[in-house]
Coordinates of C-alpha atoms and ligand atoms in Angstrom, one line a residue:
M1 CA -1.3 11.6 -17.0
A2 CA -4.1 9.3 -17.9
D3 CA -7.1 10.1 -15.3
D4 CA -6.6 6.7 -13.8
A5 CA -3.0 6.5 -12.7
V6 CA -3.0 2.4 -12.1
V7 CA -5.5 0.1 -13.5
V8 CA -5.4 -3.5 -12.5
D9 CA -7.9 -5.6 -14.5
D10 CA -8.4 -9.2 -13.3
L11 CA -5.3 -10.2 -12.4
H12 CA -4.3 -13.9 -11.9
K13 CA -1.1 -15.4 -10.7
H14 CA -0.2 -18.9 -9.4
F15 CA 2.9 -20.1 -8.3
G16 CA 3.0 -24.3 -8.5
S17 CA 0.0 -25.2 -6.7
T18 CA -0.4 -21.7 -4.7
Y19 CA -3.2 -19.3 -6.3
A20 CA -1.4 -16.0 -5.1
L21 CA -4.2 -13.9 -7.2
R22 CA -7.3 -14.9 -8.4
G23 CA -8.9 -12.1 -10.5
V24 CA -7.6 -9.0 -8.6
S25 CA -8.9 -5.6 -10.2
L26 CA -8.6 -2.2 -9.0
T27 CA -8.2 1.4 -10.2
V28 CA -6.4 4.1 -8.6
P29 CA -7.4 7.6 -9.9
A30 CA -4.4 9.9 -10.4
G31 CA -3.7 12.0 -7.3
T32 CA -5.4 9.8 -4.9
V33 CA -4.0 7.0 -2.3
C34 CA -5.4 3.3 -2.6
G35 CA -4.4 1.2 0.0
L36 CA -4.2 -2.3 -0.7
L37 CA -5.0 -4.1 2.6
G38 CA -4.7 -7.8 3.6
P39 CA -2.9 -10.3 5.9
N40 CA 0.2 -12.2 5.6
G41 CA 0.1 -14.3 2.2
A42 CA -3.3 -12.1 0.7
G43 CA -1.2 -11.6 -2.6
K44 CA -0.2 -7.9 -2.0
T45 CA 3.4 -8.0 -2.9
T46 CA 2.6 -10.4 -5.8
A47 CA 0.2 -7.5 -7.1
V48 CA 2.8 -4.7 -6.4
R49 CA 5.6 -6.7 -8.2
I50 CA 3.2 -7.2 -11.3
V51 CA 2.2 -3.6 -11.2
T52 CA 6.0 -2.4 -10.9
T53 CA 6.7 -4.9 -13.9
L54 CA 9.0 -7.0 -11.7
L55 CA 6.7 -9.9 -12.2
R56 CA 4.4 -11.2 -15.2
A57 CA 1.1 -12.2 -14.3
D58 CA -0.4 -15.3 -15.8
S59 CA -3.3 -13.2 -17.1
G60 CA -5.0 -9.7 -16.8
R61 CA -3.9 -6.4 -17.7
V62 CA -2.5 -3.6 -15.9
T63 CA -1.7 0.0 -16.7
V64 CA 0.5 2.5 -15.2
A65 CA 0.0 6.3 -16.5
G66 CA -1.5 4.8 -19.6
H67 CA 1.0 2.3 -20.1
D68 CA 0.7 -1.3 -20.2
V69 CA 3.1 -3.0 -18.0
T70 CA 3.8 -6.0 -20.5
R71 CA 4.1 -4.1 -23.3
E72 CA 5.6 -1.0 -22.2
P73 CA 7.7 -1.9 -19.4
D74 CA 10.0 1.1 -19.8
Q75 CA 7.7 3.8 -19.6
V76 CA 5.9 2.3 -16.8
R77 CA 9.4 2.2 -15.0
R78 CA 9.9 5.8 -16.0
S79 CA 6.4 6.8 -14.7
L80 CA 6.5 5.1 -11.0
G81 CA 8.8 4.6 -7.9
L82 CA 8.8 1.5 -5.8
A83 CA 9.8 1.1 -2.1
G84 CA 9.4 -2.6 -1.8
Q85 CA 9.1 -5.0 1.6
A86 CA 12.6 -5.7 1.6
A87 CA 14.9 -2.9 2.2
T88 CA 16.8 -2.1 -1.2
V89 CA 19.2 0.3 0.3
D90 CA 23.2 -0.9 0.3
G91 CA 24.0 -1.1 3.7
L92 CA 27.6 -0.6 3.0
L93 CA 27.0 3.0 1.2
T94 CA 26.2 6.1 3.1
G95 CA 23.0 7.6 2.8
V96 CA 24.0 10.4 0.4
Q97 CA 25.9 7.4 -1.9
N98 CA 22.7 5.4 -2.0
L99 CA 20.7 8.3 -3.1
V100 CA 23.3 9.7 -5.4
M101 CA 23.9 6.1 -6.9
I102 CA 20.0 5.8 -7.7
G103 CA 20.2 9.3 -9.2
K104 CA 23.1 8.2 -11.7
L105 CA 21.0 5.2 -12.6
Y106 CA 18.4 7.4 -13.7
H107 CA 21.0 9.4 -15.8
L108 CA 21.1 12.5 -13.5
P109 CA 24.4 14.6 -13.9
S110 CA 26.6 14.1 -10.6
K111 CA 25.8 17.6 -9.6
V112 CA 22.0 17.3 -9.8
A113 CA 22.2 13.8 -8.2
K114 CA 24.1 15.3 -5.3
A115 CA 21.5 18.1 -5.0
R116 CA 18.5 15.7 -5.2
A117 CA 20.2 13.4 -2.6
D118 CA 20.8 16.2 -0.3
E119 CA 17.2 17.7 -0.9
L120 CA 15.6 14.3 0.0
L121 CA 17.7 13.7 3.1
E122 CA 16.4 16.9 4.5
R123 CA 13.0 15.7 3.6
F124 CA 13.2 12.3 5.3
S125 CA 15.2 14.2 8.5
L126 CA 18.2 12.2 7.5
T127 CA 20.8 15.3 6.9
D128 CA 22.7 14.5 10.0
A129 CA 22.8 10.6 9.3
G130 CA 23.6 10.9 5.4
G131 CA 27.5 10.5 5.8
R132 CA 26.9 7.4 8.0
I133 CA 26.8 3.9 6.4
A134 CA 23.0 2.9 6.0
K135 CA 23.8 -0.5 8.0
E136 CA 24.5 1.6 11.0
Y137 CA 20.8 3.0 10.6
S138 CA 17.8 1.9 13.0
G139 CA 14.9 0.3 11.0
G140 CA 13.3 3.7 10.8
M141 CA 16.0 5.2 9.3
R142 CA 16.6 2.5 6.8
R143 CA 13.0 2.6 5.8
R144 CA 12.9 6.5 5.4
L145 CA 16.1 6.2 3.1
D146 CA 14.4 3.4 1.1
L147 CA 11.5 5.8 0.6
A148 CA 13.9 8.6 -0.3
A149 CA 15.6 6.0 -2.8
S150 CA 12.0 5.9 -4.3
L151 CA 11.7 9.4 -4.8
V152 CA 14.9 10.5 -6.4
A153 CA 13.3 10.2 -9.9
A154 CA 10.1 12.3 -8.8
P155 CA 7.8 9.8 -10.3
P156 CA 4.2 10.7 -10.5
V157 CA 3.2 7.1 -9.2
L158 CA 4.6 5.7 -5.9
V159 CA 4.2 2.2 -5.0
L160 CA 4.8 1.4 -1.4
D161 CA 4.9 -2.2 -0.1
E162 CA 4.3 -2.0 3.6
P163 CA 6.2 0.9 4.4
T164 CA 6.0 0.9 8.1
T165 CA 5.8 -2.6 8.9
G166 CA 8.4 -3.1 11.8
L167 CA 8.4 0.4 12.7
D168 CA 7.8 1.6 15.9
P169 CA 4.7 4.2 16.5
H170 CA 7.0 7.3 16.4
A171 CA 8.8 6.1 13.3
R172 CA 5.4 5.3 11.7
A173 CA 3.8 8.8 12.6
E174 CA 6.9 10.4 10.8
T175 CA 6.6 8.0 7.6
W176 CA 2.9 8.9 7.5
D177 CA 3.8 12.9 7.7
V178 CA 6.1 12.3 4.9
I179 CA 3.9 10.2 2.6
E180 CA 1.1 12.7 3.5
E181 CA 3.2 15.3 2.0
L182 CA 3.9 13.6 -1.1
V183 CA 0.3 13.1 -1.5
R184 CA -0.5 16.6 -1.3
A185 CA 2.1 17.3 -3.6
G186 CA 0.1 15.2 -6.1
T187 CA 1.7 12.1 -6.2
T188 CA -0.4 8.9 -6.7
L189 CA 0.3 6.3 -4.2
L190 CA -0.4 2.8 -4.4
L191 CA 0.4 1.3 -0.7
T192 CA -0.3 -2.1 0.8
T193 CA -0.3 -2.5 4.4
Q194 CA -1.5 -4.8 7.2
Y195 CA -2.4 -2.0 9.4
L196 CA -6.1 -0.8 9.1
E197 CA -5.1 2.6 10.9
E198 CA -2.5 3.3 8.2
A199 CA -5.0 2.3 5.4
D200 CA -7.8 4.4 7.4
R201 CA -5.4 7.3 7.8
L202 CA -3.8 7.9 4.3
A203 CA -5.9 6.0 2.0
D204 CA -9.1 7.4 -0.4
Q205 CA -9.9 4.0 -1.4
I206 CA -9.1 0.7 0.3
V207 CA -9.3 -2.4 -1.3
V208 CA -9.2 -5.7 0.9
V209 CA -7.7 -8.7 -0.4
D210 CA -7.5 -12.0 1.2
H211 CA -6.5 -15.2 -0.3
G212 CA -5.8 -13.6 -3.7
E213 CA -9.2 -12.2 -3.9
V214 CA -10.7 -8.7 -3.4
V215 CA -13.1 -9.1 -0.6
A216 CA -14.3 -5.3 -0.5
D217 CA -13.6 -2.3 -2.1
G218 CA -14.4 1.4 -1.0
T219 CA -13.5 4.3 1.1
P220 CA -12.8 3.8 4.6
A221 CA -16.1 5.3 5.8
A222 CA -18.1 3.2 3.0
L223 CA -16.3 0.0 4.3
K224 CA -17.2 0.8 7.9
A225 CA -20.8 1.6 7.0
E226 CA -21.1 -1.5 5.3
V227 CA -20.3 -3.6 8.2
G228 CA -22.7 -2.1 10.4
G229 CA -24.0 1.2 11.5
Q230 CA -23.3 3.0 14.8
R231 CA -23.9 1.0 18.1
L232 CA -24.8 2.1 21.5
E233 CA -22.5 0.8 24.1
V234 CA -23.3 0.9 27.8
T235 CA -21.1 -0.4 30.8
V236 CA -23.2 -1.0 33.9
V237 CA -22.1 -1.2 37.6
G238 CA -22.9 -4.6 39.1
D239 CA -24.9 -7.4 37.1
P240 CA -25.8 -6.3 33.5
A241 CA -28.8 -8.5 33.1
A242 CA -31.3 -5.8 33.9
A243 CA -29.6 -3.2 31.8
R244 CA -29.7 -6.0 29.1
A245 CA -33.5 -6.3 29.0
V246 CA -33.7 -2.5 29.0
L247 CA -31.5 -2.5 25.5
A248 CA -33.5 -5.4 24.1
R249 CA -36.2 -3.0 23.3
H250 CA -34.1 -1.4 20.9
G251 CA -32.5 -4.7 19.2
T252 CA -30.3 -7.7 19.5
V253 CA -28.1 -7.0 22.6
T254 CA -24.5 -8.2 22.5
L255 CA -21.9 -8.5 25.5
R256 CA -18.4 -7.9 25.0
D257 CA -15.6 -7.5 27.6
G258 CA -18.4 -6.4 30.2
R259 CA -19.9 -3.9 27.5
L260 CA -23.5 -4.3 26.3
S261 CA -24.0 -3.0 22.7
V262 CA -27.2 -2.5 20.6
D263 CA -27.9 -1.3 17.2
A264 CA -28.2 2.7 17.6
A265 CA -29.9 3.7 14.2
G266 CA -31.6 6.8 15.9
G267 CA -27.9 8.0 16.8
A268 CA -28.0 10.8 19.6
S269 CA -31.8 10.5 20.2
R270 CA -31.4 7.0 20.9
V271 CA -28.8 7.8 23.5
A272 CA -31.0 9.8 25.7
E273 CA -33.7 7.5 25.2
V274 CA -31.8 4.6 26.6
A275 CA -30.3 6.6 29.3
A276 CA -33.4 7.6 30.6
A277 CA -34.7 4.1 30.3
L278 CA -31.6 2.7 32.0
A279 CA -32.3 5.6 35.1
D280 CA -36.2 4.8 35.2
A281 CA -35.1 1.3 35.9
G282 CA -33.0 2.2 38.5
I283 CA -29.6 0.8 36.8
E284 CA -26.4 2.6 37.4
V285 CA -24.1 3.5 34.5
D286 CA -20.6 3.5 34.3
D287 CA -20.1 4.5 30.6
L288 CA -22.7 4.9 27.8
G289 CA -21.8 6.2 24.4
L290 CA -22.1 5.7 20.5
H291 CA -19.4 3.8 19.0
R292 CA -18.7 3.1 15.0
P293 CA -17.1 -0.1 14.2
S294 CA -13.3 0.3 13.7
L295 CA -11.7 -1.1 10.5
D296 CA -10.4 -3.8 12.5
E297 CA -13.9 -5.1 13.0
V298 CA -14.8 -4.7 9.5
F299 CA -11.5 -6.6 8.8
L300 CA -12.7 -9.5 10.7
R301 CA -15.9 -9.7 9.3
L302 CA -15.1 -9.4 5.8
T303 CA -12.2 -11.9 6.3
G304 CA -13.3 -14.2 9.3
H305 CA -10.0 -13.5 10.7
A306 CA -7.8 -10.2 12.4
P307 CA -5.6 -8.4 10.4
T308 CA -2.4 -9.5 11.8
D309 CA -3.3 -13.2 11.7
T310 CA -0.1 -15.0 10.9
N311 CA -1.3 -18.6 10.6
D312 CA -1.4 -18.7 7.0
T313 CA 0.9 -20.8 5.5
A314 CA 2.3 -20.4 2.1
D315 CA -0.6 -22.6 0.5
S316 CA -2.9 -20.9 2.2
A317 CA -4.4 -19.8 -1.0
D318 CA -5.6 -22.9 -1.9
V319 CA -7.5 -23.7 1.3
A320 CA -11.1 -22.6 1.5
H321 CA -11.3 -20.1 4.5
T322 CA -14.4 -20.2 7.3
T323 CA -17.2 -18.0 7.1
P324 CA -16.7 -14.7 9.1
T325 CA -17.2 -15.2 12.8
S326 CA -18.0 -12.3 15.1
E327 CA -16.3 -12.1 18.4
E328 CA -19.2 -10.8 19.8
I329 CA -21.5 -13.5 22.1
P330 CA -25.2 -12.8 21.6
V331 CA -26.4 -12.6 25.0
Ligands
ATP401 N1 8.2 -16.7 -5.6 C1 7.1 -17.2 -4.9 N2 7.3 -18.6 -5.0 C2 6.0 -19.3 -4.5 N3 5.3 -19.2 -3.9 C3 5.3 -17.5 -3.8 C4 5.7 -16.4 -4.4 N4 5.7 -15.3 -4.0 C5 4.6 -15.5 -3.4 N5 4.0 -16.9 -3.0 C6 2.6 -17.1 -2.3 O1 1.9 -16.3 -2.9 C7 1.0 -15.9 -1.8 C8 0.9 -14.6 -1.9 O2 2.3 -13.8 -1.3 P1 2.6 -12.4 -1.3 O3 4.0 -12.5 -1.2 O4 1.9 -11.7 -2.5 O5 1.6 -12.1 0.2 P2 1.6 -10.6 1.0 O6 0.0 -10.3 0.9 O7 2.3 -9.9 0.3 O8 2.1 -11.2 2.1 P3 2.8 -10.4 3.3 O9 1.7 -9.2 4.2 O10 3.3 -11.5 4.1 O11 3.9 -9.5 2.8 C9 1.5 -16.5 -0.6 O12 0.7 -17.8 -0.4 C10 3.1 -16.7 -0.8 O13 3.5 -18.0 -0.3
MG402 MG1 4.1 -8.6 1.0

C-alpha cells in the first residue's frame, strides 16, 4: 500500500446553501489512526462519505491506498471497510446470516464466508448471539456486528463513523479494545468521533473540524500543549483571597469551581515553591497539584463551544461562529 493510506486534499462540499466542507485536508499514514473530531454538523460524515465513494465532492481530491475516489472507485472500495453512523445490518437476519451475506457480496465461497462470519463473531464476543436476529440485539451488540460487517473483506483501511456513539461505558470500552486490536494488526483507521476521550485513547493524530473547516491538527499531546502547558491548581480551606495573592506572584490567577489555577511552567519545582509560600502565609491547603489541560478544554478553546454542543442547526455552517471563550473567570 502507498505510504499514506488516505489523502484528503482541500475538499469542498455544499448542500444547497449549507457549506458542509470548506477546504478540509488531512493525511493518514498507513498503519496509523486518525481521529476526525468535531461537534454535530461539523462535516465529519460528509467527509467520510466522500472518502468511501458514497458522495462526490464539489472540489478537492481524495486517494485511498493510492487510488483516486473519483477515477478508481472500485479499487477504493476494495481497499476499505466502512461502518457508518447508522447501523447497516439487516435486523431480520441473524448475526451469522448478516456476515455471510456480506461475504457473498464480496464473492467469498459459501464455506469461506461462513468461516469468516464465525471468526468475526468470536472476535466481537457475539458467538452466543450469532443465531439470533439482529433486531433483538442491544445497541452495543448491533454496533459490534456493524464493526464485524465492515471487516468481512479484511480491508487494509477501515473508516468508522462514530463507532461508539450511544454506547454505554462498558460497551464503549469493549469496542475500543477491538479497535485497538485491529490497529495492532496493521489496519489503517480513519475514525470520526464526538468524544475527545475516544480520540485521545485511539488516535495517533487528531484532526479537529468545526463548521466544515479544520481548526486544529496534531497529536493529542501536541494539541494539549498548543492550548496551554501545565497549570498548578490549588484548593484552600476558607477564603481563597490570601492564597490568590500568593499565587499571583507566579502569573495570572483564575478561579473555577473553588479551585485557583496559575501557569506552572516550572513543573514540580514550582509546586514545591508555591506549597512553601502558602505554608509561610499560614494558609491551609486542601489540595494542590499539577494539571494538564484536558482535550475537552482544548476543544473549547479551539471551537468556542463544548464537544457535545448540539445547538448547531442544519445551516450552522453558514453562521460565523464566535471567538473562543474560556469558562475560567479571571480573579
Ligand atoms: N444530504 C444532505 N443534505 C443537506 N444537508 C446536509 C446533507 N448531509 C449533511 N448536510 C449538512 O452538512 C453539514 C455537515 O453534516 P455532517 O453530517 O457531515 O456532520 P457531522 O459532523 O457528521 O455531524 P454529526 O456529529 O451530527 O454526525 C450539516 O450542516 C448538515 O446538516
Ligand atoms: Mg455524522
